[in-house]
Short mmCIF file of C-alpha atoms and ligand atoms in Angstrom, two decimals:
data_model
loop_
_atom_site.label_atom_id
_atom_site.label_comp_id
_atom_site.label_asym_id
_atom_site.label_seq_id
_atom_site.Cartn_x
_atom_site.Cartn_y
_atom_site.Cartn_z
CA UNK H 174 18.87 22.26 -223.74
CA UNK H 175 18.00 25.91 -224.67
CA UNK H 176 14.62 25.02 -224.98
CA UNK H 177 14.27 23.63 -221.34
CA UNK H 178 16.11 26.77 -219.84
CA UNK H 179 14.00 28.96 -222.19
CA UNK H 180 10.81 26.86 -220.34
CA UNK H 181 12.03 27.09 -216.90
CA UNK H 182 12.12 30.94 -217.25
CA UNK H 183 8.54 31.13 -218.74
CA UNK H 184 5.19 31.15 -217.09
CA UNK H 185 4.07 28.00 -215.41
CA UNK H 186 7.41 26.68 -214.43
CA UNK H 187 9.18 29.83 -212.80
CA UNK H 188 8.24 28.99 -209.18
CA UNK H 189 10.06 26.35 -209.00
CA UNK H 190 13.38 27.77 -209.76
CA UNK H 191 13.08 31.18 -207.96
CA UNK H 192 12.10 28.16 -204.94
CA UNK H 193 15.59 27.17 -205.36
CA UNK H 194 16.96 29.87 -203.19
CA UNK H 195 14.25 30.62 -201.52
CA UNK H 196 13.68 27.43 -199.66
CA UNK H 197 16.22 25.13 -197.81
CA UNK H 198 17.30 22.72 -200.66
CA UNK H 199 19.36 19.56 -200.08
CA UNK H 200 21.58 19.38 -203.39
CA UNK H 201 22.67 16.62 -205.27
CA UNK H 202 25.49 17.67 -207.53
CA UNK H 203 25.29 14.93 -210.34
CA UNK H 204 28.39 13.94 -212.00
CA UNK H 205 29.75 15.19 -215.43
CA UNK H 206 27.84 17.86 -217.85
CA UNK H 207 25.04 16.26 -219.64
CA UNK H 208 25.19 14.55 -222.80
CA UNK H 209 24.29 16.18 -225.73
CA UNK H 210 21.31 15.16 -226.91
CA UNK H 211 19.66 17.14 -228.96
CA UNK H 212 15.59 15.97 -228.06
CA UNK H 213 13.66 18.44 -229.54
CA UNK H 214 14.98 18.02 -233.17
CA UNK H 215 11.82 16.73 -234.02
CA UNK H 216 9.13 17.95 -231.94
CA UNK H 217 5.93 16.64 -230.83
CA UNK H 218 3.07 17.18 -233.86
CA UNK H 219 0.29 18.85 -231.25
CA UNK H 220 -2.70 17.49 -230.07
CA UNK H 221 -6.41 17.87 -231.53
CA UNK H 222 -8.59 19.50 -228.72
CA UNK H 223 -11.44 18.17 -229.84
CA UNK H 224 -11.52 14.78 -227.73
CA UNK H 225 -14.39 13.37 -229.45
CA UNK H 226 -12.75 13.75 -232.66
CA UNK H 227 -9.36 11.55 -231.43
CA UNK H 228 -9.13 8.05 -233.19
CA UNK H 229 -9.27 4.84 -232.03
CA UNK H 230 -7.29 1.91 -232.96
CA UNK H 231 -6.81 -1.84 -231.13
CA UNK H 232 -4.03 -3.87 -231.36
CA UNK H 233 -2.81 -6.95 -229.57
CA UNK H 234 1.00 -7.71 -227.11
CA UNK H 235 2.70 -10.71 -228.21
CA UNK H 236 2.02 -11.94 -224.81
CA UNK H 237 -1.62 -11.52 -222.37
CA UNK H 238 -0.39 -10.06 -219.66
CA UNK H 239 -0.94 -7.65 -216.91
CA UNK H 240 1.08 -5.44 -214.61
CA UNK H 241 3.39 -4.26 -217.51
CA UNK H 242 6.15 -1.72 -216.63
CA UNK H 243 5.51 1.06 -219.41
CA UNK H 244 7.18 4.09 -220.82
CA UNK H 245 7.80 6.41 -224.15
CA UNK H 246 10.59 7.80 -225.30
CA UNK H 247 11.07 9.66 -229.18
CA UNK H 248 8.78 8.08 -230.73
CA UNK H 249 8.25 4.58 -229.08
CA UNK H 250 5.67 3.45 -226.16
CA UNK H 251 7.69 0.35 -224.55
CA UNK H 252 5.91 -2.23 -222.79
CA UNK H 253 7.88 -4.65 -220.34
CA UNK H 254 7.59 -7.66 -218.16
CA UNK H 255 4.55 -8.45 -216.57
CA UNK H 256 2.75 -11.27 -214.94
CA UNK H 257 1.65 -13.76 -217.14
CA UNK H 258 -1.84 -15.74 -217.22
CA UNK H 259 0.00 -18.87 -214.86
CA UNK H 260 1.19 -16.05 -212.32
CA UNK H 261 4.58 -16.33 -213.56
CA UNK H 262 6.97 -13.00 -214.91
CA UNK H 263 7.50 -12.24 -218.09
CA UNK H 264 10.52 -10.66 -219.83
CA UNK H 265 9.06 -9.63 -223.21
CA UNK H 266 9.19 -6.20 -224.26
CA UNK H 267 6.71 -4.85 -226.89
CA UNK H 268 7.21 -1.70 -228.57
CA UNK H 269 5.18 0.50 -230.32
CA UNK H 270 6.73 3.12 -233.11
CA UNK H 271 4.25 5.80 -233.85
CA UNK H 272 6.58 6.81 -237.12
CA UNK H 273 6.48 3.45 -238.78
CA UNK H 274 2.93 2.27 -236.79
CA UNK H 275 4.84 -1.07 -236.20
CA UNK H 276 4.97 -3.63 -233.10
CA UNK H 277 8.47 -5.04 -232.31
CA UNK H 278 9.69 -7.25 -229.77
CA UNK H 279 12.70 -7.26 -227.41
CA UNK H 280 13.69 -9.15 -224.33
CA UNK H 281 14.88 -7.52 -220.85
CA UNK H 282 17.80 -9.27 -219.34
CA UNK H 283 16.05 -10.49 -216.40
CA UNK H 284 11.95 -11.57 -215.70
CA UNK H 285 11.04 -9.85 -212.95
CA UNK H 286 8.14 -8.05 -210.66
CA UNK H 287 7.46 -4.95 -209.80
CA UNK H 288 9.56 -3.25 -212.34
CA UNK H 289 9.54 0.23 -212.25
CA UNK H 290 9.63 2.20 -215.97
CA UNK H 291 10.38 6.00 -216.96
CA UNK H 292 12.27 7.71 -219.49
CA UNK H 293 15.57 10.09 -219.51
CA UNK H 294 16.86 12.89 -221.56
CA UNK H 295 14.39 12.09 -224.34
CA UNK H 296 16.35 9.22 -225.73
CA UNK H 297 16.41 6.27 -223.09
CA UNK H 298 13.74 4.32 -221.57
CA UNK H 299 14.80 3.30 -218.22
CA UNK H 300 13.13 -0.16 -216.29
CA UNK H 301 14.63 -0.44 -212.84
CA UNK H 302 14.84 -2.28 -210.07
CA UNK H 303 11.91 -5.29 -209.50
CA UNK H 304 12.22 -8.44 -207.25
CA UNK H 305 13.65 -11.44 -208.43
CA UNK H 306 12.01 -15.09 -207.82
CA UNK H 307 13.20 -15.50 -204.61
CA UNK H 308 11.56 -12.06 -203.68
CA UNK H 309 14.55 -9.97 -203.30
CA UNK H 310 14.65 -6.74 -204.40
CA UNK H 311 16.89 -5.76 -207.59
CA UNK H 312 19.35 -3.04 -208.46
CA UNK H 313 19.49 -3.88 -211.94
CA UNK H 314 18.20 -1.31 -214.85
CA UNK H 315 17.61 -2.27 -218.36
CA UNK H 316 18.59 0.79 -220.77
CA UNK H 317 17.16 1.00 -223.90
CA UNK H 318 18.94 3.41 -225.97
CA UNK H 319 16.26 4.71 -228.64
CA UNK H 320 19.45 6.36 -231.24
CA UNK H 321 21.39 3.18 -231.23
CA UNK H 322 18.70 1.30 -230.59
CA UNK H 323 21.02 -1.29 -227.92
CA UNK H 324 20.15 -2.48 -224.73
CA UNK H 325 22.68 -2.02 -222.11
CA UNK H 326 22.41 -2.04 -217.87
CA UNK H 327 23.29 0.28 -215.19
CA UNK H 328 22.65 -0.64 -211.84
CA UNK H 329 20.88 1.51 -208.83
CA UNK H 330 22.64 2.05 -205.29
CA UNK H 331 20.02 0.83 -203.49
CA UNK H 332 17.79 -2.52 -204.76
CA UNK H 333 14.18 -2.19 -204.50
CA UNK H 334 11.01 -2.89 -205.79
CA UNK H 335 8.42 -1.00 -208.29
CA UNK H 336 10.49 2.08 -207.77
CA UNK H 337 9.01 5.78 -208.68
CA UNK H 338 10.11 7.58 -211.68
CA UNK H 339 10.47 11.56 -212.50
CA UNK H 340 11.51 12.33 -215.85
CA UNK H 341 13.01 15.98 -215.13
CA UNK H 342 14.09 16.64 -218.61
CA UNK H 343 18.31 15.64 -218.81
CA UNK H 344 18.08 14.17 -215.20
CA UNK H 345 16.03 11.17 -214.07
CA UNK H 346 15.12 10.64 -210.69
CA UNK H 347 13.90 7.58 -209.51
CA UNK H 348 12.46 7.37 -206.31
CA UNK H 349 12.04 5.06 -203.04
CA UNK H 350 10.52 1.49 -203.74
CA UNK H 351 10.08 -1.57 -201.60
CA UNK H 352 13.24 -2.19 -200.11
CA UNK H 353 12.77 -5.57 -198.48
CA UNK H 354 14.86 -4.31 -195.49
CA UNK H 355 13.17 -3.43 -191.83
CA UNK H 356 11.93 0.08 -192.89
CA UNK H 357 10.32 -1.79 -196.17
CA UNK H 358 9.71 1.67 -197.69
CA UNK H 359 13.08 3.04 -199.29
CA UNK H 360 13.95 6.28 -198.98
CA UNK H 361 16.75 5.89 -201.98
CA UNK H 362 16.88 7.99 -205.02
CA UNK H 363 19.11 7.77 -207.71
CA UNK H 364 19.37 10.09 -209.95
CA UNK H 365 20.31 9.23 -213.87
CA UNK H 366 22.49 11.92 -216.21
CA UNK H 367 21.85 11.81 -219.90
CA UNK H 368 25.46 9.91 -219.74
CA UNK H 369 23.68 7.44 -217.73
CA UNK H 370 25.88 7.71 -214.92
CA UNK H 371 23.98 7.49 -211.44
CA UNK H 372 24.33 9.58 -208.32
CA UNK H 373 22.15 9.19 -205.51
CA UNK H 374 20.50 11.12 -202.34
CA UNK H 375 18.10 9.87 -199.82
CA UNK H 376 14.94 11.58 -198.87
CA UNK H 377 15.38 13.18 -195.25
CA UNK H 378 11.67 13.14 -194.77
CA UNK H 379 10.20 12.03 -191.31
CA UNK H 380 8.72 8.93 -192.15
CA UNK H 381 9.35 6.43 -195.30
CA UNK H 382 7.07 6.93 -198.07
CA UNK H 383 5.97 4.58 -201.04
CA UNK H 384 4.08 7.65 -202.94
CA UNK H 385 2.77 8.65 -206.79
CA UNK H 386 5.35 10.60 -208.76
CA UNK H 387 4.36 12.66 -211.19
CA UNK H 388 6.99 14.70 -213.22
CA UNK H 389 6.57 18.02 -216.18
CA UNK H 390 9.26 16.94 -218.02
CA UNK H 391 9.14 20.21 -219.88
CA UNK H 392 8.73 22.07 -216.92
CA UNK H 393 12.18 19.81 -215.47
CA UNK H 394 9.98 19.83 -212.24
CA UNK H 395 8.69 16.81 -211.05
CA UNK H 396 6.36 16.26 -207.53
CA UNK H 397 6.69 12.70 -204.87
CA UNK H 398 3.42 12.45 -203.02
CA UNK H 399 0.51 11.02 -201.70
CA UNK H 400 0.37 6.83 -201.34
CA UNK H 401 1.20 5.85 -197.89
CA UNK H 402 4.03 6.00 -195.75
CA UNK H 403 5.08 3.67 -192.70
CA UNK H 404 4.52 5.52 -188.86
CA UNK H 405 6.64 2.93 -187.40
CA UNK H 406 10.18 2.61 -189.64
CA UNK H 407 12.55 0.11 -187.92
CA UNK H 408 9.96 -1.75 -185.66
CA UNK H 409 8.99 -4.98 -185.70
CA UNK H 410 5.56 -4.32 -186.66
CA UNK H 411 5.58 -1.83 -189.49
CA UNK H 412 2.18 0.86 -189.59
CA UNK H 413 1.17 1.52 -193.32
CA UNK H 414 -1.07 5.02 -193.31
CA UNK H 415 -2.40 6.99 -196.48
CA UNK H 416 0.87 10.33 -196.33
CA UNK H 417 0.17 13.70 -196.89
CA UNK H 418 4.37 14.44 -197.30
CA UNK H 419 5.30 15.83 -200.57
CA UNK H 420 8.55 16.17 -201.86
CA UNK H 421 9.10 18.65 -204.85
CA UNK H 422 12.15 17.78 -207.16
CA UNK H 423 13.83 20.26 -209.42
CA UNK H 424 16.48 20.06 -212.31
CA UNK H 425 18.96 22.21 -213.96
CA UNK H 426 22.05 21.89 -215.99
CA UNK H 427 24.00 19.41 -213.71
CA UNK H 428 22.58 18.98 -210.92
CA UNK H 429 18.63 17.70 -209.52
CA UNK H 430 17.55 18.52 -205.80
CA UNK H 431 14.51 18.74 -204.03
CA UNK H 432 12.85 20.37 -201.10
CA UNK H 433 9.86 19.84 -199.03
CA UNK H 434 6.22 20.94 -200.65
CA UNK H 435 2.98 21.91 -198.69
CA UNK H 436 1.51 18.84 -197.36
CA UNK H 437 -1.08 16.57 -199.72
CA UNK H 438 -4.22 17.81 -198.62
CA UNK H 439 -5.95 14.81 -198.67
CA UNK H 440 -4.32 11.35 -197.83
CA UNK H 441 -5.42 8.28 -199.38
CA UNK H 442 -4.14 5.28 -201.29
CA UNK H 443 -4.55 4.69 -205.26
CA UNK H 444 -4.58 7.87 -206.13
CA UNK H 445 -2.83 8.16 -209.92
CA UNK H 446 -1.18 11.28 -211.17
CA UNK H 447 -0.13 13.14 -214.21
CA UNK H 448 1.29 17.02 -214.97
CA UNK H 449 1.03 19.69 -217.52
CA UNK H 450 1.47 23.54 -218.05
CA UNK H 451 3.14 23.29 -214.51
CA UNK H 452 -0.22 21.98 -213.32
CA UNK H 453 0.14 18.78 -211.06
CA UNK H 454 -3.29 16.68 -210.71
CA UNK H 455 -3.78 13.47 -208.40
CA UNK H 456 -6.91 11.70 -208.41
CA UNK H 457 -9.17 8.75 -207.27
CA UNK H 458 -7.97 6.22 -204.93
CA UNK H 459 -9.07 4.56 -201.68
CA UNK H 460 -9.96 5.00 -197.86
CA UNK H 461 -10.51 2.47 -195.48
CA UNK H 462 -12.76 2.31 -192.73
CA UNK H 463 -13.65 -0.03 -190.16
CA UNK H 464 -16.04 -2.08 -191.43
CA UNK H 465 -18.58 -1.53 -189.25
CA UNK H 466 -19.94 2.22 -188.98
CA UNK H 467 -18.04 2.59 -192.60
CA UNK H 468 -17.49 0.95 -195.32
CA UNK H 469 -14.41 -1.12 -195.71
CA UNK H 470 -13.12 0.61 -198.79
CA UNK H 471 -14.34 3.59 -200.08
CA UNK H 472 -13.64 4.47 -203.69
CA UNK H 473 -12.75 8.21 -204.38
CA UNK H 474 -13.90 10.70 -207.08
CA UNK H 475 -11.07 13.46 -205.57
CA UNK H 476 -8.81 15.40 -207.62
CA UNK H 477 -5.85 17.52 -205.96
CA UNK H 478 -4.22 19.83 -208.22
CA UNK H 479 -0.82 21.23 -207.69
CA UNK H 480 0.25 24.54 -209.29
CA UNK H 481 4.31 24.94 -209.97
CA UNK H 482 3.42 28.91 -210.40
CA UNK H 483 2.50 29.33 -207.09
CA UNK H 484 3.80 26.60 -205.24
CA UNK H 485 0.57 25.48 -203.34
CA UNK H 486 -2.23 22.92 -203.65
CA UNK H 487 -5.78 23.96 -204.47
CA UNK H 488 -7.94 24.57 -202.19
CA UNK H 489 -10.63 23.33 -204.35
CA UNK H 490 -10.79 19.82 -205.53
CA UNK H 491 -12.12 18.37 -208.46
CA UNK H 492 -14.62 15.64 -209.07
CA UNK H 493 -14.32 12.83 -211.41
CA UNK H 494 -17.16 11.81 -213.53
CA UNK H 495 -17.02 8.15 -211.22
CA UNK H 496 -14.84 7.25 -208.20
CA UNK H 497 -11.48 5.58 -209.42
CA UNK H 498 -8.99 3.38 -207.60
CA UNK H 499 -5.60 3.34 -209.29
CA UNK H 500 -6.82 5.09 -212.47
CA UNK H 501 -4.14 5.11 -214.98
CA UNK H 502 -3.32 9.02 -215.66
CA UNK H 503 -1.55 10.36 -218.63
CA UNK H 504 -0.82 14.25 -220.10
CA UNK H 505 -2.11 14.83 -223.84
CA UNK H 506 -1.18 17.79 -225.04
CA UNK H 507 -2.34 20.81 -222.17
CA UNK H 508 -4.83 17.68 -220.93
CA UNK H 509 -4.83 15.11 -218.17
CA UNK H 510 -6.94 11.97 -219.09
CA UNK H 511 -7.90 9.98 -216.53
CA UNK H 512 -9.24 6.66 -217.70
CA UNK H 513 -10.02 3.27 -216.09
CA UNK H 514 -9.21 2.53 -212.39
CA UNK H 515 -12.56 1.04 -211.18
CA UNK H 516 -14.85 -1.77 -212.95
CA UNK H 517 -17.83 0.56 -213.75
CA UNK H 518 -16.89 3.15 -216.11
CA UNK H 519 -15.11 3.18 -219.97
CA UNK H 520 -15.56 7.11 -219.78
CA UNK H 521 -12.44 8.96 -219.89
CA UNK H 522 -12.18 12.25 -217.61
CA UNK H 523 -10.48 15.03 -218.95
CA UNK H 524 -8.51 18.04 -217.48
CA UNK H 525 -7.97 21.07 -219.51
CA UNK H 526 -4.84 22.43 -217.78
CA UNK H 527 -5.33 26.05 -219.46
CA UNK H 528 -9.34 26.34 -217.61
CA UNK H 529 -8.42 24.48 -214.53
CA UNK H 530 -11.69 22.36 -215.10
CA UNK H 531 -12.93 19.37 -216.36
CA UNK H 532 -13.90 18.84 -220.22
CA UNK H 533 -17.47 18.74 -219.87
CA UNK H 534 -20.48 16.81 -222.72
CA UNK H 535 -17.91 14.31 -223.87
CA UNK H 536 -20.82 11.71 -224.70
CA UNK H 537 -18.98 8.74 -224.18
CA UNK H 538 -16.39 9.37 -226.53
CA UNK H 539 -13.64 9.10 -226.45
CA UNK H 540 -13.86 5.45 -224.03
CA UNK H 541 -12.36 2.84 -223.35
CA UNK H 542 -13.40 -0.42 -225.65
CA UNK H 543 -12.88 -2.81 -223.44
CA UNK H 544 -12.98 -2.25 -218.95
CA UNK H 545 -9.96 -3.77 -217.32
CA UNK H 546 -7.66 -3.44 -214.19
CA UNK H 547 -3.75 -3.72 -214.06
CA UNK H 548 -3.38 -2.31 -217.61
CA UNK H 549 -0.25 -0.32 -218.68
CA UNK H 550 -0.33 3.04 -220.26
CA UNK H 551 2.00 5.31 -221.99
CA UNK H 552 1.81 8.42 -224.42
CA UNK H 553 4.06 8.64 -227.52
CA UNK H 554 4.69 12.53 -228.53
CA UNK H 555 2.26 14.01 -225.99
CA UNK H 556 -0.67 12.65 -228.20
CA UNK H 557 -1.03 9.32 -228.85
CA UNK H 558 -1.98 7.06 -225.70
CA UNK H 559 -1.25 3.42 -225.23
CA UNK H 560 -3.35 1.63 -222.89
CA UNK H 561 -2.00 -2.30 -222.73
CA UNK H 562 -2.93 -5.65 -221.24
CA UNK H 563 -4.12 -6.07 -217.86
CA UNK H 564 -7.06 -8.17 -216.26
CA UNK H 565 -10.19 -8.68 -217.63
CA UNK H 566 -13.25 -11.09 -216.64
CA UNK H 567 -13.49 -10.11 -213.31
CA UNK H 568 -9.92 -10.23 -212.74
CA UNK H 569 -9.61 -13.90 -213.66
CA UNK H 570 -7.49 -13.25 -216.75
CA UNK H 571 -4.81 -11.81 -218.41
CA UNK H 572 -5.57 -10.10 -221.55
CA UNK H 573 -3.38 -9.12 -224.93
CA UNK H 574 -5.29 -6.29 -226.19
CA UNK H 575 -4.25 -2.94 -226.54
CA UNK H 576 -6.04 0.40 -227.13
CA UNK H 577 -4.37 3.50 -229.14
CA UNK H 578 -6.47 7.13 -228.78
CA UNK H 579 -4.75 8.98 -231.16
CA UNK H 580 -5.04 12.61 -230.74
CA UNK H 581 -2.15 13.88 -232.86
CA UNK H 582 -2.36 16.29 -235.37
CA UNK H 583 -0.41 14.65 -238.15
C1 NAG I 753 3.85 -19.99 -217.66
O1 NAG I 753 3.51 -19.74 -219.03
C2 NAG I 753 4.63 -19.49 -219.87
C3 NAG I 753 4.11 -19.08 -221.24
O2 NAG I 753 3.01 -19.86 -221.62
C4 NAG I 753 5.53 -20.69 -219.90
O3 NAG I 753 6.65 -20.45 -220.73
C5 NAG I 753 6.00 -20.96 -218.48
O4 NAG I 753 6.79 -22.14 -218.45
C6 NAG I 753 4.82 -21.13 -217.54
N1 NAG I 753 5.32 -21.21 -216.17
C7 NAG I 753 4.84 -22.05 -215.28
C8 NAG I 753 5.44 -22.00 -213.91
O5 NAG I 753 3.96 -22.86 -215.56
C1 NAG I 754 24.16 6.12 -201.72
O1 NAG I 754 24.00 4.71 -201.77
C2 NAG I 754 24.84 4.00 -200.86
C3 NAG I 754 24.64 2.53 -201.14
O2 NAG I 754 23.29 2.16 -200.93
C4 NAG I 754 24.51 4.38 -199.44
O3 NAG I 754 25.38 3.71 -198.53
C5 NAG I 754 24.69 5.88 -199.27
O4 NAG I 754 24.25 6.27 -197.98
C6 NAG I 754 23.85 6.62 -200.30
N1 NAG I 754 24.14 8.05 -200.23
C7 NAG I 754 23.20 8.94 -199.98
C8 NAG I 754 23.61 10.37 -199.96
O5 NAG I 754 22.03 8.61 -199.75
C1 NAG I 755 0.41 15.43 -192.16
O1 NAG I 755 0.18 14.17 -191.55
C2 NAG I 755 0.66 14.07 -190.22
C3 NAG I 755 0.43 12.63 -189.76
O2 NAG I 755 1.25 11.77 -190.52
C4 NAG I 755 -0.06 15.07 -189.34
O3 NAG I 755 0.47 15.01 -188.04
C5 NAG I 755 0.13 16.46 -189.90
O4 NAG I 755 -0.63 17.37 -189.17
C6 NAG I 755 -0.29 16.52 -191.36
N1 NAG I 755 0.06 17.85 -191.90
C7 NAG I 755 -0.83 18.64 -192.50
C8 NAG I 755 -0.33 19.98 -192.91
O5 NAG I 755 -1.97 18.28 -192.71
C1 NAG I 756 -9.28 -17.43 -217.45
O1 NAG I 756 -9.10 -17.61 -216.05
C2 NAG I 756 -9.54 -18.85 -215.55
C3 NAG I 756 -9.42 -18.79 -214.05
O2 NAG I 756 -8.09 -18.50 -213.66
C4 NAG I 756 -8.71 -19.96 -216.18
O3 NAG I 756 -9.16 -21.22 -215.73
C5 NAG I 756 -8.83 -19.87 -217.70
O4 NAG I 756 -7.98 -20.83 -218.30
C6 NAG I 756 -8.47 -18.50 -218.19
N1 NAG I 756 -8.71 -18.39 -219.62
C7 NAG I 756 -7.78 -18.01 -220.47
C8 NAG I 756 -8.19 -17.90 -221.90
O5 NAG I 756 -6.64 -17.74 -220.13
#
């Protein structure tokens, strides 16, 4: 806990809190002081800068499958659910121990789609919500308690589908979802204490929202935005466009609450998201266009970075090394790897948070092994990434291979 307030006070993160009274917050006491968990007992062994030099490892799930709801928590990447090869769910857990380098199994208490996955308070992994077989959406979460290592269930306010997750440090926030009501989008949140008991809010913004989330867990600041939003809640016909609303979330002791941030400066769908050092980067993703005079789908190579220091977006964009859709983005260290996302490249992209700028002469290492869509990924100890299952052979099937960059110092 002193460690988080000692962050919030330093450098990257400040904005955010001196934001708290200077902008109009809605807040959303949360129930009961947090739990004492004492999460940075053993820390995180550091990351080796030197990309090419990170090692690669494969591995294989106990089941091919793609869509897998993934998180990491201590020192475990947990991989849940998923679609199997026959189209049907999957309730198998795998889990990944970077102390003892060993694969485990569990089961969550339901198969389900569209789970979402995040983790709270630095000991529980968190997979919430989904729809069940009949389509409708689910208010169950499966806890997975990484001291005791029991599974248990809470349950959300509001039932939804692949809900958003913001791991603010002893306060979870998990966000909107597909509601299966009229307005579709949800506008829920419910926020988690490191007691596990649940509070919840709803987002006052103007139109519903099914966006990225992206959270600095160290930072206990955590961003909602871009992905597209619906023009016409309530009506009978619903209008999905690309939203530029961004919602900026912000914890403390007891309580989480969030306020409006400048608008996303450039809306599109698929973009993918990760945070360090207070530095908030969204990239790749998708435009349509008519068909005709444009393209259908155009692929993006954009990256929009937020700063938490001063509050605003750049006014500068970044380029990927290839146009992404749905890239799967993860934080190493003061990096943010972007990797996958599109059929044509096994190149990763990587941010150096500290420059502001892309790691340039990277020579193909480190890359993927093998290309793939609707893969999971997770990072154990802000060093060692996970990338698991997905679709392979042009989409036709479900694969059971799994690729560890290791980038951790010891
Ligand atoms: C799909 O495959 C799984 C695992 O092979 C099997 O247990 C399940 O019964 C299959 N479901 C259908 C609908 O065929
Ligand atoms: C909390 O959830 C309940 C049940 O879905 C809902 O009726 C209520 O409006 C929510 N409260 C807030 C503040 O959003
Ligand atoms: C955000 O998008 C809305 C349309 O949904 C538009 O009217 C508004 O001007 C945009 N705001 C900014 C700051 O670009
Ligand atoms: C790969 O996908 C095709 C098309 O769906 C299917 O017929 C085939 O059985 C799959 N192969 C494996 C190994 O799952």
């Amino acid at each position: 806990m002193t460690g988080l307030i000692t962050n919030l006070f330093s450098g990257a993160c400040l904005l955010a809190l001196l934001s708290q009274s200077a902008l109009h917050i809605l807040a959303a006491p949360l129930p009961g002081a947090a739990a004492d968990t004492d999460a940075s007992s053993d820390s995180a062994p550091g990351y080796l800068s030197d990309a090419t030099s990170w090692k690669f490892a494969g591995a294989m799930l106990s089941v091919p499958r793609s869509s897998i709801a993934a998180t990491s928590v201590g020192h475990l990447a947990l991989f849940a659910g998923g679609r199997l090869q026959n189209n049907s769910y999957s309730d198998v857990v795998d889990i990944f121990n970077r102390q003892t380098n060993k694969w485990t199994t569990a089961r969550l208490s339901v198969a389900r789609s569209e789970i979402g996955a995040g983790s709270l308070a630095g000991r529980y992994a968190l997979f919430a919500g989904g729809f069940d077989s009949s389509f409708r959406p689910m208010s169950l979460v499966d806890v997975y308690d990484t001291e005791t290592a029991q599974w248990s269930t809470i349950s959300l306010n509001t039932p939804r589908g692949a809900p958003r997750f913001l791991d603010l440090g002893e306060t979870t926030a998990i966000i909107g979802g597909l509601s299966g009501d009229l307005q579709y989008l949800s506008r829920a949140v419910d926020y988690v204490s490191a007691d596990l008991k649940i509070s919840n809010a709803t987002i006052p913004s103007a139109y519903p929202q099914f966006g990225v989330a992206v959270s600095d867990r160290d930072c206990g600041i955590g961003l909602f935005t871009s992905g597209y939003q619906n023009n016409k809640p309530g009506e009978r016909f619903n209008d999905f466009q690309p939203s530029n609303q961004s919602t900026l979330f912000v914890a403390n002791d007891l309580s989480a609450s969030f306020s409006q941030a400048p608008a996303f400066p450039s809306p599109r769908w698929g973009a993918g998201g990760a945070a360090s050092n207070g530095l908030f980067a969204i990239g790749g993703g998708h435009l349509f266009g008519d068909g005709t005079t444009e393209p259908l789908t155009t692929v993006l190579d954009r990256v929009d970075l937020f700063s938490a220091s001063t509050g605003q977006w750049s006014s500068t964009p970044l380029k990927l090394s290839v146009p992404r859709d749905y890239p799967m983005v993860q934080a190493i260290g003061d990096y943010i790897v972007f990797v996958g996302g599109s059929d044509v490249s096994k190149d990763f992209d990587i941010l150096d948070t500290k420059s502001g700028s892309f790691i340039q002469g990277l020579k193909h290492r480190p890359a993927l092994y093998t290309l793939r869509t609707d893969a999971a990924a997770a990072t154990i100890d802000d060093c060692l990434m996970i990338i698991a299952g997905g679709l392979v052979n042009q989409g036709r099937n479900a694969t059971a291979s799994v690729e560890l960059f290791n980038a951790c110092r010891t």
